[in-house]
Amino acid sequence: MNTKMLSSGIRYSTLPKNYIRPESERPRLSEVSECQNVPVIDLGSHNRIQILQQIGDACKCYGFFQVINHGVPLEIVKEMEEVAYEFFKLPMEEKLKLYSDDPSRTMRLSTSFNVNKETVHNWRDYLRLHCYPLDKYVSEWPSNPPTFKEIVTKYCKEVRELGFRIEEQISESLDLEKDYMKNVLGEQGQHMAVNYYPACPEPELTYGLPGRTDPNALTILLQDQNVAGLQVLKDGKWVSVNPYPDAFVINIGDQLQALSNGIYKSVWHRAVVNVDEPRLSVASFLCPCDEALISPAKLITEDRTGAIYRGYTYAEYYKKFWSRDLVEKEHCLELFKNN
C-alpha cells in the first residue's frame, strides 16, 4: 500500500520526480491571468427575474458562477473549514488508519488521484466521503477530530438544500418547470472531497489536480478564503478564479450540459499549488441516481436542431468517465453525441 502522504509535514526543497509533469502538460503559470467579470450572483436579491437571467448567462458563457447570500449559515461554513484543517493536521499514524487506494470505498483518505494507475502524481491529499443518505454513511466517517461528524453532517444538509435551490433556478432559467432537473436526476447522491494542497517547492512543474470537467450534475465548492488555486478554461485560456468573501463556487457538471442540450457548459477547471502556503477546498457533488435517464428536454430540442446527445443512464456515463485517463483532453460527453 502506498502510504506516502503529502500532509506528513515534510517540507521538500525540490519536487520529487514522480510529481513532475512532462513539459507539454505543465500549467504555465506565468501565462495565466485573473478571470475578468467572474459572475457573482446574490441569491438574497428580491429580483428573481434578474437572478435567473444572471444564472442563465453564467451557465452559457462561463460554466460556473459564485453565489453570495446563499442561505448556508456562515458559522457552519467556518466550522467546516476549521474541522477540515484540524483533520489534516492530525498525526500521520492517526490519518493512516483511514488511508485506502481503493476508489470503490465510500470513505477513504488518499493522495493524488489514483496512485495505483498514475505515472505522475498530483500534489494533493484528500478525504472522500459519501454523504447521502446520511444515516447510511456517517458512522464510517472519521471520529477524530471529535466534532468532525457533527459539523460535517450540518454542512452536508445545508449544502444539499442549496444545490437543490440552484437546480430549480437553472431549470427556470431554461424556461423549464422549476422541478424539471430535480425530477430527471432522481434521488440524487451526494459526495464530498475535502482537498488539502500542501505548499509545493516547484508549483510550475505539477498540479493539485489537472484540467477536467465534473461528471456529476452540480458541484458546490468552498474555496480557501485566503489562498487562490482554482483556474477555469475561458475562451481557450486558463484564468484564475480568486476567492470571493463568503461565496460558494457553483460548477455546472456534465449532466446539466447534456440536459440543456449543450446550451449550458460544463466547465473545465483545475487546481494549481503555490510555494508559500497550503490550500484547502471542500467540493460537494450532487449526482443523479444511477437509473436517471439523461436526455435533453423536449422543450429545448423542439425549436433547435434536435438532440445533440443520445439518451443514457448516469451509471453508463459514470463508468465511461472513470475508465478514461483524467488528463484526456476530449470531453467525455463527446462519446455520447448523436451522429
JSON list of N, CA and C in Angstrom, two decimals, residues 11 198-201 203 227 273-278:
[
{"chain": "A", "resi": 11, "resn": "ARG", "atom": "N", "xyz": [8.70, 19.16, 4.49]},
{"chain": "A", "resi": 11, "resn": "ARG", "atom": "CA", "xyz": [8.82, 20.23, 3.50]},
{"chain": "A", "resi": 11, "resn": "ARG", "atom": "C", "xyz": [9.93, 19.86, 2.52]},
{"chain": "A", "resi": 198, "resn": "PRO", "atom": "N", "xyz": [-0.67, 20.90, 0.03]},
{"chain": "A", "resi": 198, "resn": "PRO", "atom": "CA", "xyz": [0.42, 21.49, 0.81]},
{"chain": "A", "resi": 198, "resn": "PRO", "atom": "C", "xyz": [1.22, 22.48, -0.03]},
{"chain": "A", "resi": 199, "resn": "ALA", "atom": "N", "xyz": [1.97, 23.34, 0.66]},
{"chain": "A", "resi": 199, "resn": "ALA", "atom": "CA", "xyz": [2.91, 24.21, -0.05]},
{"chain": "A", "resi": 199, "resn": "ALA", "atom": "C", "xyz": [3.83, 23.33, -0.90]},
{"chain": "A", "resi": 200, "resn": "CYS", "atom": "N", "xyz": [4.15, 23.80, -2.09]},
{"chain": "A", "resi": 200, "resn": "CYS", "atom": "CA", "xyz": [4.87, 22.98, -3.08]},
{"chain": "A", "resi": 200, "resn": "CYS", "atom": "C", "xyz": [6.16, 23.69, -3.50]},
{"chain": "A", "resi": 201, "resn": "PRO", "atom": "N", "xyz": [7.29, 22.99, -3.50]},
{"chain": "A", "resi": 201, "resn": "PRO", "atom": "CA", "xyz": [8.56, 23.67, -3.81]},
{"chain": "A", "resi": 201, "resn": "PRO", "atom": "C", "xyz": [8.65, 24.20, -5.24]},
{"chain": "A", "resi": 203, "resn": "PRO", "atom": "N", "xyz": [5.82, 24.76, -7.97]},
{"chain": "A", "resi": 203, "resn": "PRO", "atom": "CA", "xyz": [4.43, 24.65, -8.44]},
{"chain": "A", "resi": 203, "resn": "PRO", "atom": "C", "xyz": [4.27, 24.69, -9.96]},
{"chain": "A", "resi": 227, "resn": "VAL", "atom": "N", "xyz": [-6.20, 31.62, 0.11]},
{"chain": "A", "resi": 227, "resn": "VAL", "atom": "CA", "xyz": [-5.21, 31.13, -0.84]},
{"chain": "A", "resi": 227, "resn": "VAL", "atom": "C", "xyz": [-5.90, 30.75, -2.15]},
{"chain": "A", "resi": 273, "resn": "VAL", "atom": "N", "xyz": [-1.03, 24.77, -7.35]},
{"chain": "A", "resi": 273, "resn": "VAL", "atom": "CA", "xyz": [-0.49, 24.88, -6.00]},
{"chain": "A", "resi": 273, "resn": "VAL", "atom": "C", "xyz": [0.49, 26.05, -5.93]},
{"chain": "A", "resi": 274, "resn": "ASN", "atom": "N", "xyz": [0.91, 26.38, -4.73]},
{"chain": "A", "resi": 274, "resn": "ASN", "atom": "CA", "xyz": [1.83, 27.51, -4.60]},
{"chain": "A", "resi": 274, "resn": "ASN", "atom": "C", "xyz": [2.94, 27.18, -3.62]},
{"chain": "A", "resi": 275, "resn": "VAL", "atom": "N", "xyz": [3.97, 27.98, -3.66]},
{"chain": "A", "resi": 275, "resn": "VAL", "atom": "CA", "xyz": [5.20, 27.67, -2.94]},
{"chain": "A", "resi": 275, "resn": "VAL", "atom": "C", "xyz": [5.14, 28.10, -1.47]},
{"chain": "A", "resi": 276, "resn": "ASP", "atom": "N", "xyz": [4.23, 28.99, -1.12]},
{"chain": "A", "resi": 276, "resn": "ASP", "atom": "CA", "xyz": [4.27, 29.61, 0.20]},
{"chain": "A", "resi": 276, "resn": "ASP", "atom": "C", "xyz": [3.45, 28.92, 1.28]},
{"chain": "A", "resi": 277, "resn": "GLU", "atom": "N", "xyz": [2.23, 28.51, 0.93]},
{"chain": "A", "resi": 277, "resn": "GLU", "atom": "CA", "xyz": [1.36, 28.01, 1.99]},
{"chain": "A", "resi": 277, "resn": "GLU", "atom": "C", "xyz": [0.38, 26.96, 1.45]},
{"chain": "A", "resi": 278, "resn": "PRO", "atom": "N", "xyz": [-0.16, 26.15, 2.37]},
{"chain": "A", "resi": 278, "resn": "PRO", "atom": "CA", "xyz": [-1.13, 25.13, 1.94]},
{"chain": "A", "resi": 278, "resn": "PRO", "atom": "C", "xyz": [-2.48, 25.77, 1.58]}
]
